Short mmCIF file of C-alpha atoms and ligand atoms in Angstrom, two decimals:
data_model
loop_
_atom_site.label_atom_id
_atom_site.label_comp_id
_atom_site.label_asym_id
_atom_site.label_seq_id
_atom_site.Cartn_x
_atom_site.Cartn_y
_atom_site.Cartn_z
CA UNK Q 13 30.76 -1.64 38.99
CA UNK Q 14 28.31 -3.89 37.52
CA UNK Q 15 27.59 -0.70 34.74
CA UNK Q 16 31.17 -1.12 33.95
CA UNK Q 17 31.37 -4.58 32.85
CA UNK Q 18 28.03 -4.39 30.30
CA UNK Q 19 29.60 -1.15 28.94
CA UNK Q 20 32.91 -2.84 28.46
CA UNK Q 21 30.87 -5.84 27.06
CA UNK Q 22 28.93 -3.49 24.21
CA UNK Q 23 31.94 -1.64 23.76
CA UNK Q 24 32.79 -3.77 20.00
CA UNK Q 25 29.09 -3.54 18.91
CA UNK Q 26 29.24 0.15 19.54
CA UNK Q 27 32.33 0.91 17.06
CA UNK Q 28 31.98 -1.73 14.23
CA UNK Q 29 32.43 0.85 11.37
CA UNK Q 30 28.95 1.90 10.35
CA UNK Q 31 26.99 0.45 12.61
CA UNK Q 32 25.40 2.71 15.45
CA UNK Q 33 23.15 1.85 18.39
CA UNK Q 34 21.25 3.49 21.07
CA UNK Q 35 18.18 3.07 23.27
CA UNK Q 36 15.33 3.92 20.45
CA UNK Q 37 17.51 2.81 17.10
CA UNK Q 38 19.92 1.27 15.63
CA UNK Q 39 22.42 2.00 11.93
CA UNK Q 40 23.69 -0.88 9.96
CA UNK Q 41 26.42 -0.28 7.46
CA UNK Q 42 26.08 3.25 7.28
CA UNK Q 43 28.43 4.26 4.59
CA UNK Q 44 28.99 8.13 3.75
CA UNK Q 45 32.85 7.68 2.81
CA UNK Q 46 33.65 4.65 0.81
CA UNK Q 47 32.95 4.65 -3.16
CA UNK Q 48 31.50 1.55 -4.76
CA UNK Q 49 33.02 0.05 -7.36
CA UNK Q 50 32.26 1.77 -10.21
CA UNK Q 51 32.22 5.42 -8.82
CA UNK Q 52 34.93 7.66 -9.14
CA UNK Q 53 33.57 10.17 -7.06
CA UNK Q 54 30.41 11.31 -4.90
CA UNK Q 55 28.30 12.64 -7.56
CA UNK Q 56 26.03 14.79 -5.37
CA UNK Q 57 24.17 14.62 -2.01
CA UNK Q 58 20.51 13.87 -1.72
CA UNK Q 59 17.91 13.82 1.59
CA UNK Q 60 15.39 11.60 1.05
CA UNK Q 61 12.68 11.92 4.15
CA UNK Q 62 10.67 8.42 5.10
CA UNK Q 63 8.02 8.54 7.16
CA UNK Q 64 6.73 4.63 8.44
CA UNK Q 65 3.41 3.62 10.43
CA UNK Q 66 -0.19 2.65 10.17
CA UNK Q 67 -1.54 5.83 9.20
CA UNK Q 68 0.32 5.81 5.82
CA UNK Q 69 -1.44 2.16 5.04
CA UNK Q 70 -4.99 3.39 5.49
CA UNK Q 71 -5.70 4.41 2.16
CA UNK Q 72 -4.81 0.83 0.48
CA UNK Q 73 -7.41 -1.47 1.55
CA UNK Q 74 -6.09 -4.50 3.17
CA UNK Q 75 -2.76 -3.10 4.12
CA UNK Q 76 -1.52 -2.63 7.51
CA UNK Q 77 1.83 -1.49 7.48
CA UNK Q 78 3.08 1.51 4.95
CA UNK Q 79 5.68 3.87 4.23
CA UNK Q 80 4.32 7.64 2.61
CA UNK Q 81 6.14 6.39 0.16
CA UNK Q 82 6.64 3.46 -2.60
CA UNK Q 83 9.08 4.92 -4.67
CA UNK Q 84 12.35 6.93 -4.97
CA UNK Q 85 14.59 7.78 -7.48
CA UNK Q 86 18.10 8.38 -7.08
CA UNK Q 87 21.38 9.36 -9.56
CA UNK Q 88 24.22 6.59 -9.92
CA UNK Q 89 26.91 7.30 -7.44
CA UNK Q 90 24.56 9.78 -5.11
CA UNK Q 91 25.14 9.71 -1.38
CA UNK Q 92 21.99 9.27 -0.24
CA UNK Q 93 20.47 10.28 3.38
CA UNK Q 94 17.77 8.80 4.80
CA UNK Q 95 15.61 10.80 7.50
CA UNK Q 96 13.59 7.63 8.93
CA UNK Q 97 10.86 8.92 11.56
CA UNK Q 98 8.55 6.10 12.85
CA UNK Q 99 5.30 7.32 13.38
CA UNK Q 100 3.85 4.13 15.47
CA UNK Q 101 4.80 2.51 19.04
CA UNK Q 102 6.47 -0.45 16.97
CA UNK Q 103 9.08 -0.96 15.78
CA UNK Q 104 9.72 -0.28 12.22
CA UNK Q 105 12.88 -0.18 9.65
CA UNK Q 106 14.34 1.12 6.42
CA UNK Q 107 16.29 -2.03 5.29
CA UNK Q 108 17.51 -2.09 1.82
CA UNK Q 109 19.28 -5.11 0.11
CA UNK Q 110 21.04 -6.02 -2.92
CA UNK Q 111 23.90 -3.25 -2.59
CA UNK Q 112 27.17 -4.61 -3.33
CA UNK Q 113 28.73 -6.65 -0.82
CA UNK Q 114 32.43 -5.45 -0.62
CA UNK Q 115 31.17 -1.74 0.22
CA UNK Q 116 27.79 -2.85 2.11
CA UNK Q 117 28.46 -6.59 4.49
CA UNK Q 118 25.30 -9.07 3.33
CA UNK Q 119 24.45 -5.86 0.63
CA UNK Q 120 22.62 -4.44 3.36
CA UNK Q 121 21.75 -1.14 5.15
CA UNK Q 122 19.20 -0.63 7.71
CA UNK Q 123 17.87 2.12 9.51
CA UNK Q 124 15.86 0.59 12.66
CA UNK Q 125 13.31 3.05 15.07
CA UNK Q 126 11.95 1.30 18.20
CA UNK Q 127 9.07 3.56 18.89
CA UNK Q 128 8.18 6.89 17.57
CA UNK Q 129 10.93 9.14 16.71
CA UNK Q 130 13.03 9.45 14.12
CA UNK Q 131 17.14 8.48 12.97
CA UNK Q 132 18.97 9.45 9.83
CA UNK Q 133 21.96 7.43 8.02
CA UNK Q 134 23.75 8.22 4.57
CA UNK Q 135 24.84 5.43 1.93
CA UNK Q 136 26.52 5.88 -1.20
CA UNK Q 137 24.86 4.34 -3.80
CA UNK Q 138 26.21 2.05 -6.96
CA UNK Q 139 26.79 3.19 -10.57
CA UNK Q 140 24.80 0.54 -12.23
CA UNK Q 141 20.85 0.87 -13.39
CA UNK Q 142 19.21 -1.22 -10.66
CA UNK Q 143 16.11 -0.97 -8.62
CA UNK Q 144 16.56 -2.07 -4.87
CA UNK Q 145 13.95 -3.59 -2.44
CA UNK Q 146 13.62 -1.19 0.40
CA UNK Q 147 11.30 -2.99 3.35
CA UNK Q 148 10.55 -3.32 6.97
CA UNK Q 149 11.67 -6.38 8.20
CA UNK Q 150 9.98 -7.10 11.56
CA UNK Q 151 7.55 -10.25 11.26
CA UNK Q 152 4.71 -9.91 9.02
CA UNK Q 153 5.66 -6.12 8.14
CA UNK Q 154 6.78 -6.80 4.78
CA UNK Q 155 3.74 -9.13 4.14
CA UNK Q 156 1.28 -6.29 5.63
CA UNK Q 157 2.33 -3.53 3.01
CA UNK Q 158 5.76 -2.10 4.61
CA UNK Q 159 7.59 -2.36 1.42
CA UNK Q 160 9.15 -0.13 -1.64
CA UNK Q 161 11.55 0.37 -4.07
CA UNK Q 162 14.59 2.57 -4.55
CA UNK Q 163 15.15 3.41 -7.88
CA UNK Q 164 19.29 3.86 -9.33
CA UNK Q 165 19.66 5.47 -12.79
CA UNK Q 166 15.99 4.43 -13.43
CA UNK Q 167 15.38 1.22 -12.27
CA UNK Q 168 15.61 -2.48 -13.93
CA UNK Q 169 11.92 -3.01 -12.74
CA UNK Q 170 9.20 -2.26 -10.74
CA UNK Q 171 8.92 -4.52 -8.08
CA UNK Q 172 5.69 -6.38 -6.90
CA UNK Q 173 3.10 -5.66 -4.31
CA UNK Q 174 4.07 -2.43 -3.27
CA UNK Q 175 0.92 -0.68 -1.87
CA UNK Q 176 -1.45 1.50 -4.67
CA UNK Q 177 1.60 1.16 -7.49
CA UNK Q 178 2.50 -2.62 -8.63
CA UNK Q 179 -0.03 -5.69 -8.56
CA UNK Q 180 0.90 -8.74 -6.41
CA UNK Q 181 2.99 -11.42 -7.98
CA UNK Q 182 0.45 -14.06 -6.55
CA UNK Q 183 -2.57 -12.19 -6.10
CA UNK Q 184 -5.01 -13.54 -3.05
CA UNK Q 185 -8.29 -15.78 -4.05
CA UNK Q 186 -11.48 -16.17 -2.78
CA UNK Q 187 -12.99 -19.52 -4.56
CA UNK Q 188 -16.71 -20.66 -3.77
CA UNK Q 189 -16.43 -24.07 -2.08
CA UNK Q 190 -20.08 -26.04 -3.83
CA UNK Q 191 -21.61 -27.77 -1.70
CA UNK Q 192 -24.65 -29.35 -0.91
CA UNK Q 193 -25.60 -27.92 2.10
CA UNK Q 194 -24.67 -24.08 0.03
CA UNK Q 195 -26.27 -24.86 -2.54
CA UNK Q 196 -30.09 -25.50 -0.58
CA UNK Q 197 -28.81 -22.58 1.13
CA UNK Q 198 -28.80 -20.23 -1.91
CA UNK Q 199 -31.82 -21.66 -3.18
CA UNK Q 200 -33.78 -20.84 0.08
CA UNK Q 201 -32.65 -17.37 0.12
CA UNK Q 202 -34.14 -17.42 -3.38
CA UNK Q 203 -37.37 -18.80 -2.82
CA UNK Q 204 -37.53 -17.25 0.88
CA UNK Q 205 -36.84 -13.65 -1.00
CA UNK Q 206 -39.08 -13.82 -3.52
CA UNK Q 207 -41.83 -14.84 -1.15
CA UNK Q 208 -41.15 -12.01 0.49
CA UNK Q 209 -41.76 -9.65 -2.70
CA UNK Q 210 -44.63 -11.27 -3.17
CA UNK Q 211 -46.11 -11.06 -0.05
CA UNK Q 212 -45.37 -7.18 0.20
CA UNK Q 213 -46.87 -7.20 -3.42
CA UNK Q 214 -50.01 -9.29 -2.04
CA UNK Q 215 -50.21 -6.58 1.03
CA UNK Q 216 -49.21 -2.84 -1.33
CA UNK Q 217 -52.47 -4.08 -3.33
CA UNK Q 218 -54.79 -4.92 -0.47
CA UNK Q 219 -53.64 -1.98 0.60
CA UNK Q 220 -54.51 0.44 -1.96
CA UNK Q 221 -57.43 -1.65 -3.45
CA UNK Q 222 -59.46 -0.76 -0.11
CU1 CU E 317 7.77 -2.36 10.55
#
């Protein structure tokens, strides 16, 4: 009975138009029907595949988190679908923003896999030339290199800090804190290491002198 009342209680999450949930994922304002503003019709289909998890971040030093990919480019009006396969045992999503509103609630859509496995979702995109941020956005993901762009007629930009293609916008700093304590430091290592030549120098010679 008890199984009843929980499935009555999900019932309205489950059939919100365009949104989709299960055990290992979840679909937010998938849209493969309505035309943005601007589009008079769909003006072809394209399958994008993502693939999302630590093994794609190993190659950019200091990144965590990657997709295989930083960039994609896609035709005005295109419905686009999105094979998402998580490759970790986090969670990880495909969450792009900046759509337009009236077609795509908050300008959202978001793919979402819990664990490894995979979910697919299709959105029609906008006529206009516009690059959108595409990122993952479980704590500290975004921050740790799961981040990207998709690219409409071209792109406006490039956006920042996206793994091995665009520089940070505030790039991380390492400045030497002087003090006195570092500084006798640095001059002991100095005198301490070329005592240490010498002494080998002293020792070749004795050596070889004999
Ligand atoms: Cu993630």
């Amino acid at each position: 009975m008890k199984h009843w009342i929980f499935l009555l209680l999900l019932f309205p999450i489950l059939t919100v138009a365009g949104h989709r949930m299960d055990m290992d994922s979840m679909v937010m304002n998938e849209n493969p029907m309505n035309l943005p503003e601007g589009c008079g019709k769909i003006a072809g289909d394209k399958t994008i595949i993502v693939k999302a998890g630590r093994e794609f971040a190993k190659k950019f030093p200091g990144v965590v988190f990657a997709y295989d990919q930083q960039s994609w480019e896609v035709s005005p009006c295109t419905r686009l679908t999105v094979r998402f396969i998580n490759k970790d045992h986090i969670r990880h999503q495909f969450m792009v923003h900046g759509l337009p509103e009236k077609t795509y609630p908050e300008g959202m859509f978001t793919i979402e896999v819990s664990g490894p496995g995979e979910e697919s979702a299709s959105l029609i995109l906008p006529p206009a030339k516009k690059t959108y941020l595409v990122h993952c956005d479980i704590a500290q993901h975004t921050e740790h290199g799961m981040k990207a762009q998709l690219k409409v007629a071209g792109g406006d930009k490039d956006l920042a800090s996206l793994p091995g293609l665009t520089k940070p916008a505030r790039p991380d700093t390492y400045p030497t804190r002087w003090t006195a304590s570092s500084v006798i430091l640095l001059l002991a290592a100095l005198i301490g290491g070329g005592l240490l030549v010498w002494l080998l120098r002293w020792f070749w010679q004795s050596m070889i002198s004999e």
